Amino acid sequence: MTVVAPSWHTPTNEDGWRLRDPNGGQQTFVTAHPRYLVHLSRRCPDCLIYLRALEDYLIPKFADAGTVIDCGWYDTIAHHQIVHIADARGGR
């Protein structure tokens, strides 16, 4: 995914980012709140802590699965916006 523009993230009612998937598909463009993403291009302490926590949790659990794992934490809603399921609101 590549950030292409700022965009309003409806599920959180906050500024977000419009993302483009270079592989295209049904949802070439989606919008996500920055807290759903990890900064990989710079050394962001918050992101490194978050990424390390995910690695500590996910790698032992799914390391030998050999497939894409859906933990059910995120979803794409009708507005083509990525949302953490805990932030989802009915009808939005």
CSV table of N, CA, C and O in Angstrom, one decimal:
chain,number,residue,atom,x,y,z
A,1,MET,N,0.8,-1.2,0.0
A,1,MET,CA,0.0,0.0,0.0
A,1,MET,C,0.9,1.2,0.0
A,1,MET,O,1.9,1.3,0.7
A,2,THR,N,0.4,2.3,-0.7
A,2,THR,CA,1.1,3.5,-0.8
A,2,THR,C,0.2,4.6,-0.4
A,2,THR,O,-1.0,4.7,-0.8
A,3,VAL,N,0.6,5.6,0.5
A,3,VAL,CA,-0.2,6.7,0.9
A,3,VAL,C,-0.2,7.7,-0.3
A,3,VAL,O,0.8,8.1,-0.8
A,4,VAL,N,-1.4,8.0,-0.8
A,4,VAL,CA,-1.5,8.9,-1.9
A,4,VAL,C,-2.1,10.3,-1.6
A,4,VAL,O,-1.9,11.2,-2.3
A,5,ALA,N,-2.9,10.4,-0.5
A,5,ALA,CA,-3.5,11.7,-0.1
A,5,ALA,C,-4.1,11.6,1.3
A,5,ALA,O,-4.4,10.5,1.8
A,6,PRO,N,-4.2,12.8,1.9
A,6,PRO,CA,-5.0,12.8,3.2
A,6,PRO,C,-6.4,12.5,2.8
A,6,PRO,O,-6.9,12.8,1.7
A,7,SER,N,-7.2,11.9,3.8
A,7,SER,CA,-8.6,11.6,3.6
A,7,SER,C,-9.3,11.5,4.9
A,7,SER,O,-8.6,11.1,5.9
A,8,TRP,N,-10.5,11.8,4.9
A,8,TRP,CA,-11.3,11.7,6.2
A,8,TRP,C,-11.7,10.2,6.4
A,8,TRP,O,-12.1,9.5,5.6
A,9,HIS,N,-11.4,9.8,7.7
A,9,HIS,CA,-11.7,8.4,8.0
A,9,HIS,C,-13.0,8.4,8.8
A,9,HIS,O,-13.0,8.7,10.0
A,10,THR,N,-14.1,8.0,8.2
A,10,THR,CA,-15.4,8.1,8.8
A,10,THR,C,-15.6,7.3,10.1
A,10,THR,O,-16.2,7.8,11.0
A,11,PRO,N,-15.1,6.0,10.1
A,11,PRO,CA,-15.3,5.3,11.4
A,11,PRO,C,-14.8,5.9,12.6
A,11,PRO,O,-15.3,5.7,13.7
A,12,THR,N,-13.7,6.6,12.5
A,12,THR,CA,-13.1,7.3,13.7
A,12,THR,C,-13.3,8.8,13.8
A,12,THR,O,-13.0,9.4,14.8
A,13,ASN,N,-14.0,9.3,12.7
A,13,ASN,CA,-14.2,10.8,12.7
A,13,ASN,C,-12.9,11.6,12.8
A,13,ASN,O,-12.9,12.6,13.6
A,14,GLU,N,-11.9,11.1,12.2
A,14,GLU,CA,-10.6,11.8,12.3
A,14,GLU,C,-9.9,11.8,10.9
A,14,GLU,O,-10.3,11.0,10.0
A,15,ASP,N,-8.9,12.6,10.8
A,15,ASP,CA,-8.1,12.6,9.5
A,15,ASP,C,-7.4,11.3,9.4
A,15,ASP,O,-7.0,10.6,10.3
A,16,GLY,N,-7.4,10.8,8.1
A,16,GLY,CA,-6.8,9.5,7.8
A,16,GLY,C,-5.9,9.7,6.5
A,16,GLY,O,-5.7,10.8,6.1
A,17,TRP,N,-5.6,8.5,5.9
A,17,TRP,CA,-4.8,8.5,4.7
A,17,TRP,C,-5.5,7.7,3.7
A,17,TRP,O,-6.1,6.6,4.0
A,18,ARG,N,-5.5,8.2,2.4
A,18,ARG,CA,-6.0,7.4,1.3
A,18,ARG,C,-4.8,6.5,0.8
A,18,ARG,O,-3.7,7.0,0.6
A,19,LEU,N,-5.1,5.2,0.7
A,19,LEU,CA,-4.0,4.3,0.3
A,19,LEU,C,-4.3,3.7,-1.0
A,19,LEU,O,-5.5,3.4,-1.3
A,20,ARG,N,-3.3,3.4,-1.8
A,20,ARG,CA,-3.5,2.7,-3.1
A,20,ARG,C,-2.7,1.4,-3.0
A,20,ARG,O,-1.5,1.3,-2.7
A,21,ASP,N,-3.4,0.3,-3.4
A,21,ASP,CA,-2.8,-1.0,-3.6
A,21,ASP,C,-2.3,-1.1,-5.0
A,21,ASP,O,-3.2,-1.1,-5.9
A,22,PRO,N,-1.0,-1.2,-5.3
A,22,PRO,CA,-0.5,-1.2,-6.6
A,22,PRO,C,-0.9,-2.5,-7.4
A,22,PRO,O,-0.9,-2.5,-8.6
A,23,ASN,N,-1.4,-3.5,-6.7
A,23,ASN,CA,-1.8,-4.7,-7.3
A,23,ASN,C,-3.3,-4.6,-7.8
A,23,ASN,O,-3.8,-5.6,-8.4
A,24,GLY,N,-3.9,-3.5,-7.4
A,24,GLY,CA,-5.3,-3.3,-7.9
A,24,GLY,C,-6.3,-4.2,-7.2
A,24,GLY,O,-6.2,-4.4,-6.0
A,25,GLY,N,-7.2,-4.7,-7.9
A,25,GLY,CA,-8.2,-5.6,-7.3
A,25,GLY,C,-9.5,-4.9,-7.1
A,25,GLY,O,-9.7,-3.8,-7.5
A,26,GLN,N,-10.3,-5.5,-6.3
A,26,GLN,CA,-11.7,-5.0,-6.1
A,26,GLN,C,-11.6,-3.6,-5.3
A,26,GLN,O,-12.4,-2.7,-5.5
A,27,GLN,N,-10.6,-3.5,-4.4
A,27,GLN,CA,-10.5,-2.3,-3.6
A,27,GLN,C,-9.1,-1.7,-3.8
A,27,GLN,O,-8.2,-1.8,-3.0
A,28,THR,N,-8.8,-1.1,-5.0
A,28,THR,CA,-7.5,-0.5,-5.2
A,28,THR,C,-7.2,0.6,-4.3
A,28,THR,O,-6.1,0.8,-3.8
A,29,PHE,N,-8.2,1.4,-3.9
A,29,PHE,CA,-8.0,2.5,-2.9
A,29,PHE,C,-8.9,2.3,-1.7
A,29,PHE,O,-10.0,1.9,-1.8
A,30,VAL,N,-8.2,2.5,-0.5
A,30,VAL,CA,-8.9,2.4,0.8
A,30,VAL,C,-8.4,3.6,1.6
A,30,VAL,O,-7.4,4.2,1.3
A,31,THR,N,-9.2,3.9,2.7
A,31,THR,CA,-8.8,4.9,3.6
A,31,THR,C,-8.6,4.2,5.0
A,31,THR,O,-9.4,3.4,5.4
A,32,ALA,N,-7.5,4.6,5.6
A,32,ALA,CA,-7.2,4.1,7.0
A,32,ALA,C,-6.8,5.2,7.9
A,32,ALA,O,-6.2,6.2,7.5
A,33,HIS,N,-7.0,5.0,9.2
A,33,HIS,CA,-6.5,5.9,10.2
A,33,HIS,C,-5.1,5.6,10.4
A,33,HIS,O,-4.7,4.4,10.4
A,34,PRO,N,-4.2,6.6,10.6
A,34,PRO,CA,-2.8,6.2,10.8
A,34,PRO,C,-2.5,5.2,11.9
A,34,PRO,O,-1.5,4.5,11.8
A,35,ARG,N,-3.3,5.2,13.0
A,35,ARG,CA,-3.0,4.3,14.1
A,35,ARG,C,-3.2,2.8,13.6
A,35,ARG,O,-2.8,1.9,14.3
A,36,TYR,N,-3.8,2.6,12.5
A,36,TYR,CA,-4.0,1.2,12.0
A,36,TYR,C,-2.8,0.8,11.2
A,36,TYR,O,-2.7,-0.4,10.7
A,37,LEU,N,-1.8,1.7,10.9
A,37,LEU,CA,-0.7,1.4,10.1
A,37,LEU,C,0.6,1.5,10.9
A,37,LEU,O,0.6,2.1,12.0
A,38,VAL,N,1.6,0.9,10.4
A,38,VAL,CA,3.0,1.0,11.0
A,38,VAL,C,3.9,1.7,10.1
A,38,VAL,O,4.0,1.4,8.9
A,39,HIS,N,4.6,2.7,10.7
A,39,HIS,CA,5.6,3.5,9.9
A,39,HIS,C,6.8,2.6,9.7
A,39,HIS,O,7.5,2.3,10.6
A,40,LEU,N,7.0,2.1,8.5
A,40,LEU,CA,8.2,1.3,8.2
A,40,LEU,C,9.4,2.1,7.6
A,40,LEU,O,10.5,1.6,7.6
A,41,SER,N,9.1,3.3,7.1
A,41,SER,CA,10.2,4.1,6.5
A,41,SER,C,11.0,4.9,7.4
A,41,SER,O,12.0,5.5,7.1
A,42,ARG,N,10.6,5.0,8.7
A,42,ARG,CA,11.4,5.7,9.7
A,42,ARG,C,11.3,5.0,11.0
A,42,ARG,O,10.4,4.2,11.2
A,43,ARG,N,12.1,5.4,11.9
A,43,ARG,CA,12.2,4.7,13.2
A,43,ARG,C,11.3,5.4,14.2
A,43,ARG,O,11.7,6.3,14.9
A,44,CYS,N,10.0,5.0,14.1
A,44,CYS,CA,9.0,5.6,15.0
A,44,CYS,C,8.9,4.7,16.3
A,44,CYS,O,8.5,3.6,16.2
A,45,PRO,N,9.2,5.3,17.4
A,45,PRO,CA,9.2,4.5,18.7
A,45,PRO,C,7.8,3.8,18.9
A,45,PRO,O,7.8,2.6,19.3
A,46,ASP,N,6.7,4.5,18.7
A,46,ASP,CA,5.4,3.9,19.0
A,46,ASP,C,5.2,2.7,18.0
A,46,ASP,O,4.7,1.7,18.4
A,47,CYS,N,5.6,2.9,16.8
A,47,CYS,CA,5.4,1.8,15.8
A,47,CYS,C,6.3,0.6,16.1
A,47,CYS,O,5.8,-0.5,15.9
A,48,LEU,N,7.5,0.9,16.5
A,48,LEU,CA,8.4,-0.2,16.8
A,48,LEU,C,7.9,-1.0,18.0
A,48,LEU,O,7.9,-2.2,18.0
A,49,ILE,N,7.3,-0.3,19.0
A,49,ILE,CA,6.7,-1.0,20.2
A,49,ILE,C,5.5,-1.9,19.7
A,49,ILE,O,5.4,-3.0,20.1
A,50,TYR,N,4.7,-1.3,18.9
A,50,TYR,CA,3.5,-2.0,18.4
A,50,TYR,C,3.9,-3.2,17.5
A,50,TYR,O,3.4,-4.3,17.7
A,51,LEU,N,4.8,-3.0,16.6
A,51,LEU,CA,5.3,-4.0,15.8
A,51,LEU,C,5.9,-5.2,16.6
A,51,LEU,O,5.7,-6.4,16.3
A,52,ARG,N,6.7,-4.8,17.6
A,52,ARG,CA,7.3,-5.9,18.4
A,52,ARG,C,6.3,-6.7,19.2
A,52,ARG,O,6.4,-7.9,19.3
A,53,ALA,N,5.2,-6.0,19.7
A,53,ALA,CA,4.2,-6.7,20.4
A,53,ALA,C,3.4,-7.6,19.4
A,53,ALA,O,3.1,-8.8,19.8
A,54,LEU,N,3.2,-7.2,18.2
A,54,LEU,CA,2.6,-8.1,17.2
A,54,LEU,C,3.4,-9.3,16.9
A,54,LEU,O,2.9,-10.4,16.9
A,55,GLU,N,4.7,-9.0,16.8
A,55,GLU,CA,5.7,-10.2,16.5
A,55,GLU,C,5.7,-11.1,17.6
A,55,GLU,O,5.6,-12.4,17.4
A,56,ASP,N,5.7,-10.6,18.9
A,56,ASP,CA,5.8,-11.5,20.0
A,56,ASP,C,4.5,-12.3,20.2
A,56,ASP,O,4.5,-13.5,20.6
A,57,TYR,N,3.4,-11.8,19.7
A,57,TYR,CA,2.1,-12.5,19.8
A,57,TYR,C,1.9,-13.4,18.6
A,57,TYR,O,1.5,-14.6,18.8
A,58,LEU,N,2.1,-12.9,17.4
A,58,LEU,CA,1.7,-13.6,16.2
A,58,LEU,C,2.7,-14.6,15.7
A,58,LEU,O,2.3,-15.7,15.3
A,59,ILE,N,4.0,-14.4,15.8
A,59,ILE,CA,4.9,-15.3,15.3
A,59,ILE,C,4.9,-16.7,16.0
A,59,ILE,O,4.8,-17.7,15.3
A,60,PRO,N,4.8,-16.7,17.3
A,60,PRO,CA,4.7,-18.1,17.9
A,60,PRO,C,3.4,-18.8,17.6
A,60,PRO,O,3.3,-20.0,17.5
A,61,LYS,N,2.4,-18.0,17.3
A,61,LYS,CA,1.0,-18.6,17.1
A,61,LYS,C,0.9,-19.0,15.7
A,61,LYS,O,0.2,-20.0,15.4
A,62,PHE,N,1.4,-18.3,14.7
A,62,PHE,CA,1.1,-18.6,13.3
A,62,PHE,C,2.4,-18.8,12.4
A,62,PHE,O,2.2,-18.9,11.2
A,63,ALA,N,3.5,-19.0,13.0
A,63,ALA,CA,4.8,-19.1,12.2
A,63,ALA,C,4.8,-20.2,11.2
A,63,ALA,O,5.3,-20.1,10.1
A,64,ASP,N,4.2,-21.3,11.5
A,64,ASP,CA,4.2,-22.5,10.6
A,64,ASP,C,2.9,-22.6,9.7
A,64,ASP,O,2.8,-23.6,9.1
A,65,ALA,N,2.1,-21.6,9.7
A,65,ALA,CA,0.8,-21.7,9.0
A,65,ALA,C,1.0,-21.7,7.5
A,65,ALA,O,0.3,-22.4,6.8
A,66,GLY,N,2.0,-20.9,7.0
A,66,GLY,CA,2.3,-20.9,5.6
A,66,GLY,C,1.2,-20.3,4.7
A,66,GLY,O,1.1,-20.6,3.5
A,67,THR,N,0.4,-19.5,5.3
A,67,THR,CA,-0.7,-18.9,4.6
A,67,THR,C,-1.0,-17.5,5.2
A,67,THR,O,-0.6,-17.2,6.3
A,68,VAL,N,-1.9,-16.8,4.5
A,68,VAL,CA,-2.3,-15.5,5.0
A,68,VAL,C,-3.3,-15.7,6.2
A,68,VAL,O,-4.2,-16.6,6.1
A,69,ILE,N,-3.0,-15.0,7.3
A,69,ILE,CA,-3.8,-15.2,8.5
A,69,ILE,C,-4.7,-14.0,8.7
A,69,ILE,O,-4.3,-12.9,8.7
A,70,ASP,N,-6.0,-14.3,9.0
A,70,ASP,CA,-6.9,-13.2,9.3
A,70,ASP,C,-7.3,-13.4,10.8
A,70,ASP,O,-8.0,-14.3,11.1
A,71,CYS,N,-6.8,-12.5,11.6
A,71,CYS,CA,-7.1,-12.6,13.0
A,71,CYS,C,-8.4,-11.9,13.4
A,71,CYS,O,-8.8,-12.0,14.6
A,72,GLY,N,-9.1,-11.3,12.5
A,72,GLY,CA,-10.4,-10.7,12.7
A,72,GLY,C,-10.3,-9.4,13.5
A,72,GLY,O,-11.2,-9.0,14.1
A,73,TRP,N,-9.1,-8.7,13.4
A,73,TRP,CA,-9.0,-7.5,14.1
A,73,TRP,C,-9.4,-6.3,13.2
A,73,TRP,O,-9.8,-5.3,13.7
A,74,TYR,N,-9.2,-6.4,11.9
A,74,TYR,CA,-9.5,-5.3,11.0
A,74,TYR,C,-10.5,-5.8,9.9
A,74,TYR,O,-10.6,-6.9,9.6
A,75,ASP,N,-11.3,-4.8,9.4
A,75,ASP,CA,-12.2,-5.1,8.3
A,75,ASP,C,-12.2,-3.9,7.4
A,75,ASP,O,-11.8,-2.8,7.7
A,76,THR,N,-12.7,-4.1,6.2
A,76,THR,CA,-13.0,-3.0,5.3
A,76,THR,C,-14.5,-2.8,5.2
A,76,THR,O,-15.2,-3.8,4.8
A,77,ILE,N,-14.9,-1.6,5.4
A,77,ILE,CA,-16.4,-1.4,5.5
A,77,ILE,C,-16.8,-0.9,4.1
A,77,ILE,O,-16.0,-0.7,3.2
A,78,ALA,N,-18.1,-0.6,4.0
A,78,ALA,CA,-18.7,-0.3,2.7
A,78,ALA,C,-18.1,1.0,2.0
A,78,ALA,O,-18.1,1.1,0.8
A,79,HIS,N,-17.6,1.9,2.9
A,79,HIS,CA,-17.0,3.1,2.3
A,79,HIS,C,-15.6,2.9,1.9
A,79,HIS,O,-14.8,3.8,1.6
A,80,HIS,N,-15.1,1.6,1.8
A,80,HIS,CA,-13.8,1.3,1.4
A,80,HIS,C,-12.8,1.9,2.4
A,80,HIS,O,-11.8,2.5,2.1
A,81,GLN,N,-13.1,1.7,3.7
A,81,GLN,CA,-12.2,2.3,4.7
A,81,GLN,C,-11.8,1.1,5.7
A,81,GLN,O,-12.7,0.3,6.0
A,82,ILE,N,-10.5,1.1,6.0
A,82,ILE,CA,-10.1,0.1,7.0
A,82,ILE,C,-10.4,0.5,8.4
A,82,ILE,O,-10.2,1.6,8.7
A,83,VAL,N,-11.0,-0.4,9.1
A,83,VAL,CA,-11.4,-0.1,10.5
A,83,VAL,C,-11.1,-1.2,11.4
A,83,VAL,O,-11.2,-2.4,11.1
A,84,HIS,N,-10.6,-0.9,12.6
A,84,HIS,CA,-10.4,-1.9,13.7
A,84,HIS,C,-11.8,-2.3,14.1
A,84,HIS,O,-12.7,-1.4,14.3
A,85,ILE,N,-12.1,-3.6,14.2
A,85,ILE,CA,-13.5,-4.0,14.5
A,85,ILE,C,-14.0,-3.3,15.8
A,85,ILE,O,-15.2,-3.1,16.0
A,86,ALA,N,-13.2,-3.0,16.8
A,86,ALA,CA,-13.6,-2.4,18.0
A,86,ALA,C,-14.1,-0.9,17.7
A,86,ALA,O,-14.8,-0.4,18.6
A,87,ASP,N,-13.7,-0.3,16.6
A,87,ASP,CA,-14.1,1.0,16.3
A,87,ASP,C,-15.3,1.1,15.3
A,87,ASP,O,-15.8,2.1,15.0
A,88,ALA,N,-15.7,-0.1,14.9
A,88,ALA,CA,-16.8,-0.1,13.9
A,88,ALA,C,-18.1,0.3,14.6
A,88,ALA,O,-18.4,0.1,15.7
A,89,ARG,N,-18.9,1.1,13.8
A,89,ARG,CA,-20.2,1.6,14.3
A,89,ARG,C,-21.3,1.1,13.4
A,89,ARG,O,-21.1,1.1,12.1
A,90,GLY,N,-22.4,0.7,13.9
A,90,GLY,CA,-23.4,0.2,13.1
A,90,GLY,C,-23.9,1.3,12.1
A,90,GLY,O,-24.1,2.4,12.4
A,91,GLY,N,-24.1,0.9,10.8
A,91,GLY,CA,-24.7,1.7,9.8
A,91,GLY,C,-23.7,2.8,9.2
A,91,GLY,O,-24.1,3.7,8.5
A,92,ARG,N,-22.4,2.7,9.6
A,92,ARG,CA,-21.4,3.6,9.1
A,92,ARG,C,-20.4,3.0,8.2
A,92,ARG,O,-20.0,1.9,8.3
